[in-house]
mmCIF file of C-alpha atoms and ligand atoms in Angstrom:
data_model
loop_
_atom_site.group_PDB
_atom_site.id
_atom_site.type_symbol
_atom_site.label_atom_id
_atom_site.label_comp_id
_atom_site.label_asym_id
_atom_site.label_seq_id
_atom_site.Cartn_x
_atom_site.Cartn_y
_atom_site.Cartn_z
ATOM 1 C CA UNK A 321 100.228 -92.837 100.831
ATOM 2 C CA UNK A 322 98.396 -95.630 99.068
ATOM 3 C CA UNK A 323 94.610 -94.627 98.124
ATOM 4 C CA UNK A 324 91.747 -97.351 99.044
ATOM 5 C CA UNK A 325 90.959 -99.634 95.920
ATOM 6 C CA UNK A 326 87.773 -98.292 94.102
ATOM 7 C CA UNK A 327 84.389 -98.998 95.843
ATOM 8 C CA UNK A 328 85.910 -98.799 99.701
ATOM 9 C CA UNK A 329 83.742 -96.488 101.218
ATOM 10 C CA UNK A 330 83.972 -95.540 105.175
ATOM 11 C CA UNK A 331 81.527 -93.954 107.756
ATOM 12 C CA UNK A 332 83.035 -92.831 111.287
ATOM 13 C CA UNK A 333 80.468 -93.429 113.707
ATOM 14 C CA UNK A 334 77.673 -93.971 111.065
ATOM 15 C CA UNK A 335 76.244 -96.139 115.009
ATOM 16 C CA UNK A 336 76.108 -93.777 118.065
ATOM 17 C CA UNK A 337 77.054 -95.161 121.220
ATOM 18 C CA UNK A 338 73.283 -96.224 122.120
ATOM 19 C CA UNK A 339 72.864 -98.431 118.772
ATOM 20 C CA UNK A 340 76.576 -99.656 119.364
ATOM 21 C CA UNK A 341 75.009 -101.342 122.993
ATOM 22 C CA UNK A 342 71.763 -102.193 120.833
ATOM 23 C CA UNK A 343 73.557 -103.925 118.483
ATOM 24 C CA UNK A 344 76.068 -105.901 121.327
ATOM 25 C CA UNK A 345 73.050 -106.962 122.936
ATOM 26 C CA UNK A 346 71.811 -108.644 119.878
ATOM 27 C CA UNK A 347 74.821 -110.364 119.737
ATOM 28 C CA UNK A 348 74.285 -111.714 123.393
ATOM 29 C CA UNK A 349 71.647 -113.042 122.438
ATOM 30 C CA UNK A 350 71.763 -114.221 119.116
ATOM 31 C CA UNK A 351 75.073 -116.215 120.708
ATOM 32 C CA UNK A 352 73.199 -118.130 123.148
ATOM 33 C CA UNK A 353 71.287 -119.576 120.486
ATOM 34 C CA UNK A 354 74.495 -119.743 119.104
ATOM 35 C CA UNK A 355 77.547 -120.034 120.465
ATOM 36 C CA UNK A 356 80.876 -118.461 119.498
ATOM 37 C CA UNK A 357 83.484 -120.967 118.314
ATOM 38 C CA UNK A 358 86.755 -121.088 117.120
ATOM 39 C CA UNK A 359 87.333 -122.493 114.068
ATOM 40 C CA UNK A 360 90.481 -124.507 111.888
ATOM 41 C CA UNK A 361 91.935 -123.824 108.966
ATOM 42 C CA UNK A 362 91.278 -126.308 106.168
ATOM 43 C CA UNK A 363 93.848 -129.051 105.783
ATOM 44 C CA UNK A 364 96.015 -128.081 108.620
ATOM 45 C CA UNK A 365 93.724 -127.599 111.453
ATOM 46 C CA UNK A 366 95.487 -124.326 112.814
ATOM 47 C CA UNK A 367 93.107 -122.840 115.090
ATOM 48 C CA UNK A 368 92.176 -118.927 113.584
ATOM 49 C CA UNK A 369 92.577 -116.403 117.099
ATOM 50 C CA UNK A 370 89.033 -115.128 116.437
ATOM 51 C CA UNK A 371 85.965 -117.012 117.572
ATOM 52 C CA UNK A 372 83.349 -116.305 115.297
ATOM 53 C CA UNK A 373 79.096 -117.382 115.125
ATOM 54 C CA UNK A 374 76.643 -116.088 112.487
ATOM 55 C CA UNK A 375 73.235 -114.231 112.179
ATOM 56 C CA UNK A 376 70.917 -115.024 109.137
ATOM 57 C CA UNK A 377 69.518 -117.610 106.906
ATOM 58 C CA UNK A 378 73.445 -118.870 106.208
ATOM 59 C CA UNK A 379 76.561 -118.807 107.847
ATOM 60 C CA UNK A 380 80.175 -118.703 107.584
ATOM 61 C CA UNK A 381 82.240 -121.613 108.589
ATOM 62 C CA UNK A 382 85.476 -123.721 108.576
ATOM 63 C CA UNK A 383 87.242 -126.752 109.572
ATOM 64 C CA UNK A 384 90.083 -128.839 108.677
ATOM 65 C CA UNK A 385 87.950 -131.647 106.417
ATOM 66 C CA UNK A 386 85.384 -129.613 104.562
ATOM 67 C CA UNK A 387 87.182 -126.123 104.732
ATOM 68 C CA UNK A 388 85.168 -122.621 104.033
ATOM 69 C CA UNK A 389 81.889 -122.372 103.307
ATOM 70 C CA UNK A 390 78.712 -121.668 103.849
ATOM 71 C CA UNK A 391 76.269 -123.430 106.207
ATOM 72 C CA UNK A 392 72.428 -122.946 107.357
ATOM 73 C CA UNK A 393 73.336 -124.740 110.839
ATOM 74 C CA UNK A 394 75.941 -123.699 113.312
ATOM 75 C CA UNK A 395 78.603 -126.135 113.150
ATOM 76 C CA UNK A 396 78.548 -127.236 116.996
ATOM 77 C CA UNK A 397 75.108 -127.390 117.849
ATOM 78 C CA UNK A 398 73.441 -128.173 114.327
ATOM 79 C CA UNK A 399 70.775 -125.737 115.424
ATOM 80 C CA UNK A 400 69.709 -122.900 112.811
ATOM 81 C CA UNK A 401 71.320 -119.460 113.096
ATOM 82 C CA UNK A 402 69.790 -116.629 114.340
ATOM 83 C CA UNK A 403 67.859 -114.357 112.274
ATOM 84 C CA UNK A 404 70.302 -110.667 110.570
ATOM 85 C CA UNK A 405 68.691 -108.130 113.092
ATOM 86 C CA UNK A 406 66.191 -105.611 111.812
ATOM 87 C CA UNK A 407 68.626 -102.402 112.119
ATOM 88 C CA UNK A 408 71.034 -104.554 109.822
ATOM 89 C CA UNK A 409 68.894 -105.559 106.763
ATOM 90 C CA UNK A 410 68.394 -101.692 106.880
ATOM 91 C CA UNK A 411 71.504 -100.851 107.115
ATOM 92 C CA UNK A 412 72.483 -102.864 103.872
ATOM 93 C CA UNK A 413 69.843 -101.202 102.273
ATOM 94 C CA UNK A 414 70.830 -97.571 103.174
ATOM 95 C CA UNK A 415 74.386 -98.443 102.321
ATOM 96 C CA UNK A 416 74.268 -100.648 99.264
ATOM 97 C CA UNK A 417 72.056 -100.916 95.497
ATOM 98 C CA UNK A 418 72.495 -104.162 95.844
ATOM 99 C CA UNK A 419 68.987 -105.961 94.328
ATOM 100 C CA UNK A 420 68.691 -108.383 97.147
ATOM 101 C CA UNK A 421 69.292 -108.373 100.841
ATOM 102 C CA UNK A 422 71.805 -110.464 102.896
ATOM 103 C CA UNK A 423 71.897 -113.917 103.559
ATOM 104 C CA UNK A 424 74.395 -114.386 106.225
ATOM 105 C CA UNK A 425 75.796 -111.966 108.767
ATOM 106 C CA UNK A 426 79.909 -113.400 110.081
ATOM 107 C CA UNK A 427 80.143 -112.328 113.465
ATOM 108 C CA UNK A 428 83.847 -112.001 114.397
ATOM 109 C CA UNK A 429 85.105 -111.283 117.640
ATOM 110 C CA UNK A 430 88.698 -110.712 118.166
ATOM 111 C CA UNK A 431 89.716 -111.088 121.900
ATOM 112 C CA UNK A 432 93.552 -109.894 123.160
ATOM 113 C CA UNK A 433 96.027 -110.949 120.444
ATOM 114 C CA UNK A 434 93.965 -111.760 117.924
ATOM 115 C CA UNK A 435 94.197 -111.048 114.455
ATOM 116 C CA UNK A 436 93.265 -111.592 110.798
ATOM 117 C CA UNK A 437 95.695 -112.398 108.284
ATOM 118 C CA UNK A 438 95.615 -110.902 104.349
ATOM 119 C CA UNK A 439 92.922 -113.018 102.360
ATOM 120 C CA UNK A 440 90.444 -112.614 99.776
ATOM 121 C CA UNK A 441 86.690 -113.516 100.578
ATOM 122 C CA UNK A 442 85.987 -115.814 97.400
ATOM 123 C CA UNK A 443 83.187 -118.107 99.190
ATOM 124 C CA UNK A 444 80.358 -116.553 97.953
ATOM 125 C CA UNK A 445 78.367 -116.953 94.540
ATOM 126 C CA UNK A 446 77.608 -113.551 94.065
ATOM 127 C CA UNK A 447 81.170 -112.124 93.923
ATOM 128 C CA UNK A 448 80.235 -108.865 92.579
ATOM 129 C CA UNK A 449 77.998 -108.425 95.824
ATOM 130 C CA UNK A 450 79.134 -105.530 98.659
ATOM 131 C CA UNK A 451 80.311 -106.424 102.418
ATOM 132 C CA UNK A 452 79.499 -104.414 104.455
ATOM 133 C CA UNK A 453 81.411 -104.318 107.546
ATOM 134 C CA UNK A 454 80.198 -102.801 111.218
ATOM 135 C CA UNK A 455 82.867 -102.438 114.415
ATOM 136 C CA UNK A 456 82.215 -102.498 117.981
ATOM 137 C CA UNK A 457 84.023 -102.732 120.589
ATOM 138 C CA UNK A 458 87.881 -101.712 120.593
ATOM 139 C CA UNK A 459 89.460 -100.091 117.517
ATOM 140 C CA UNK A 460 91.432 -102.397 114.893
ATOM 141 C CA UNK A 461 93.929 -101.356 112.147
ATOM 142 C CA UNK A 462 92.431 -102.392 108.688
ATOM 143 C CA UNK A 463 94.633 -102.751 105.928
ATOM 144 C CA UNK A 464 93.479 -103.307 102.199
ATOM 145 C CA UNK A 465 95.771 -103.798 99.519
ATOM 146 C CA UNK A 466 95.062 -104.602 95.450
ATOM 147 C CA UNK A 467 93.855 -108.314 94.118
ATOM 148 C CA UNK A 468 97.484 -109.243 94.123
ATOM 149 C CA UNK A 469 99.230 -110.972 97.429
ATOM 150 C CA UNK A 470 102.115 -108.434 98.343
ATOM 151 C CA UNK A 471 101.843 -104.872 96.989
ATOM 152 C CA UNK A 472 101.068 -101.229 99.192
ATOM 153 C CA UNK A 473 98.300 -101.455 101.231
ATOM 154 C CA UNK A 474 96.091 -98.532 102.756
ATOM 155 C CA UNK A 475 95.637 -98.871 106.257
ATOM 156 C CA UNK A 476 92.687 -97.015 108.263
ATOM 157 C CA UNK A 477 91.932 -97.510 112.334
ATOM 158 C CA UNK A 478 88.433 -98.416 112.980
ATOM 159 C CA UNK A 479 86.301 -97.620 115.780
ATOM 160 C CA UNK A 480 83.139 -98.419 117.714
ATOM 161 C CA UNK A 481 80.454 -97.470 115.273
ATOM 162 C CA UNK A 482 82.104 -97.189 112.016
ATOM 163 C CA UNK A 483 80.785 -98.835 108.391
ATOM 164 C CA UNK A 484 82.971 -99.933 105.930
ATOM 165 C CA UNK A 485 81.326 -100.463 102.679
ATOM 166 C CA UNK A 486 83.659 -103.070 99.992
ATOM 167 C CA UNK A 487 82.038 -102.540 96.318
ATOM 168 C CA UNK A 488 83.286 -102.685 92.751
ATOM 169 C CA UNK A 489 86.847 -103.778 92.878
ATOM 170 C CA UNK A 490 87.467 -103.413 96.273
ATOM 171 C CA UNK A 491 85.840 -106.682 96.964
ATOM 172 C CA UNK A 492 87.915 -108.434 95.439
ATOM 173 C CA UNK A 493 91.204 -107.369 97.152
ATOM 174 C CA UNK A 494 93.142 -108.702 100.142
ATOM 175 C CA UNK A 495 92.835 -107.447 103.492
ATOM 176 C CA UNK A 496 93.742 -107.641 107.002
ATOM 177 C CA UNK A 497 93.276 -107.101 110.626
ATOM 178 C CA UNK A 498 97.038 -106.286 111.316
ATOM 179 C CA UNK A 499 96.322 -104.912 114.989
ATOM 180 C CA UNK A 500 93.830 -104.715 118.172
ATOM 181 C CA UNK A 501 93.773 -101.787 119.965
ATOM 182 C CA UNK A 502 92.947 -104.192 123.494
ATOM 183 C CA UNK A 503 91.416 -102.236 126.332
ATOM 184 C CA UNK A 504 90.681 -98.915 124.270
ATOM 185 C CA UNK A 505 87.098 -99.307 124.431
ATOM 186 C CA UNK A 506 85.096 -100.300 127.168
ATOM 187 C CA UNK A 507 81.395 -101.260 124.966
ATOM 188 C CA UNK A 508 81.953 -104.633 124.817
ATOM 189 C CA UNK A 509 81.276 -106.585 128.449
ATOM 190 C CA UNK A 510 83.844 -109.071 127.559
ATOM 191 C CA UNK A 511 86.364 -107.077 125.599
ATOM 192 C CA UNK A 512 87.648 -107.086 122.765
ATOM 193 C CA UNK A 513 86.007 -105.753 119.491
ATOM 194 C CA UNK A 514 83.519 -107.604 117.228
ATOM 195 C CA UNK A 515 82.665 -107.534 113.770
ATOM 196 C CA UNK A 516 79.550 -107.751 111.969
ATOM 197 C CA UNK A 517 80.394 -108.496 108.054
ATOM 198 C CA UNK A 518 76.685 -108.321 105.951
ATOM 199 C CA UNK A 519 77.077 -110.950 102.891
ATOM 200 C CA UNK A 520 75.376 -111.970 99.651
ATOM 201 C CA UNK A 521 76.135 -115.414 98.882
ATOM 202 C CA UNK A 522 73.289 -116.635 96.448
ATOM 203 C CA UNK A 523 73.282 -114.774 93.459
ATOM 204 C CA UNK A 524 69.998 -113.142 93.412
HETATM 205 C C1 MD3 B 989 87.402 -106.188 101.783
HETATM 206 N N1 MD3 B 989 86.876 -109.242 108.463
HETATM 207 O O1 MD3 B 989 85.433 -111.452 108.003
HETATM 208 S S1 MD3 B 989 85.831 -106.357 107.814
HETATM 209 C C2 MD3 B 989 86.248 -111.118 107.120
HETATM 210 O O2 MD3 B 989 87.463 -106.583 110.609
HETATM 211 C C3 MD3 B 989 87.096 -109.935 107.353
HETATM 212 O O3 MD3 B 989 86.818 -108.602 110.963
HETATM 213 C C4 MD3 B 989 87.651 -108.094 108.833
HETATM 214 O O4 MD3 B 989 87.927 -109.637 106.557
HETATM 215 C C5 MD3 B 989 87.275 -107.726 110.239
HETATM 216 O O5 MD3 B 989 86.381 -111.709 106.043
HETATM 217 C C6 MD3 B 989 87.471 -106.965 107.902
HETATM 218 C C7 MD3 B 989 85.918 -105.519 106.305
HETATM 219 C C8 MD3 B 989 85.951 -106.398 105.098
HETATM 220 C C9 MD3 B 989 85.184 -107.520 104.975
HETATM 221 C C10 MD3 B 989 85.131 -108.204 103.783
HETATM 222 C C11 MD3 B 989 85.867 -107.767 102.704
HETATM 223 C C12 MD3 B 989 86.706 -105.986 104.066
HETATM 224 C C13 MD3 B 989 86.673 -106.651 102.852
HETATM 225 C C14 MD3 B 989 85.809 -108.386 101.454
HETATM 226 C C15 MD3 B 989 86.512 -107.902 100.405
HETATM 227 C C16 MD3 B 989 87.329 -106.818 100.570
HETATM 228 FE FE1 FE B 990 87.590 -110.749 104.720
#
């Protein structure tokens, strides 16, 4: 029974069901603005299984000649990305002391199959700043281990609604999406579950 790495904090439900469809339907629309894609891997091309688009003044992206980083145009359509929604920037301020608010807002979605494989997020300037982490959709198994590759790991399920705060050293330790619970939950009109990840990038 490993214990979370110092800083993890989690909040079942913190959404109720009515902010979980709120929240959805800001995705609709913020993706027709701004499409889902899938992304590569840098250097090899290998497709990731999650299609991901962005909210805020930055956004997360990939491919095979410029590899990870962050953008202010979605990578398809060169068009800005759609403004972090209100209930959001709140959120990171209920949740986090950080002295600043978000700049980009990774929207993940994770259809039947897919998963995430153990990394470290290293992209952004201001390393020391919390994620914050919203699910919707159907449950996932999260697994976070210690800044090493390799090593325990302490795994949690995740459902529609629930927060995950990453602080302090937690931040800066690897983690995984080892599992989809597919078909659990029925919030998402597609399927599937989606995650909302609230970054810093700048340092303030
Ligand atoms: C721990 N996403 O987008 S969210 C990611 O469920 C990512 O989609 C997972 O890992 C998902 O990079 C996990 C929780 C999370 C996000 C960022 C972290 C945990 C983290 C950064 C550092 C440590
Ligand atoms: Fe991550």
């Amino acid at each position: 029974m490993t214990p979370p790495p110092p800083g993890f904090a989690h909040y079942p439900l913190y959404f109720d069901t009515a902010q979980q469809s709120a929240l959805i339907e800001a995705v609709r629309t913020g993706v027709k603005d701004a499409p889902f894609w899938r992304p590569s891997m840098p250097r090899t091309g290998t497709p990731m299984s999650v299609v991901l688009s962005n909210f805020g003044p930055l956004g997360w992206v990939t491919d095979k000649e410029l590899g990870y980083r962050y953008e202010h145009t979605h990578p398809k359509t060169g068009s800005p990305w759609t403004p972090i929604p209100a209930v959001l920037m709140d959120l990171w301020d209920a949740v986090t002391d950080y002295p600043g608010p978000p700049e980009a807002c990774l929207i993940n979605w994770y259809r039947d199959g897919s998963k995430m494989g153990a990394h470290i997020d290293s992209d952004e300037q201001a390393t020391d700043a919390p994620v914050v982490s919203i699910s919707l959709g159907d449950p996932a198994m999260f697994r976070i281990g210690g800044p090493q590759r390799g090593g325990p790991t302490y795994g949690i399920k995740l459902f529609s609604g629930d927060v995950v705060v990453m602080a302090g050293q937690s931040r800066r330790c690897y983690h995984s999406v080892s599992k989809i619970f597919y078909g659990e939950s029925a919030i998402v009109p597609k399927g599937g579950r989606i995650n909302l990840t609230l970054r810093r990038v700048n340092l303030p």
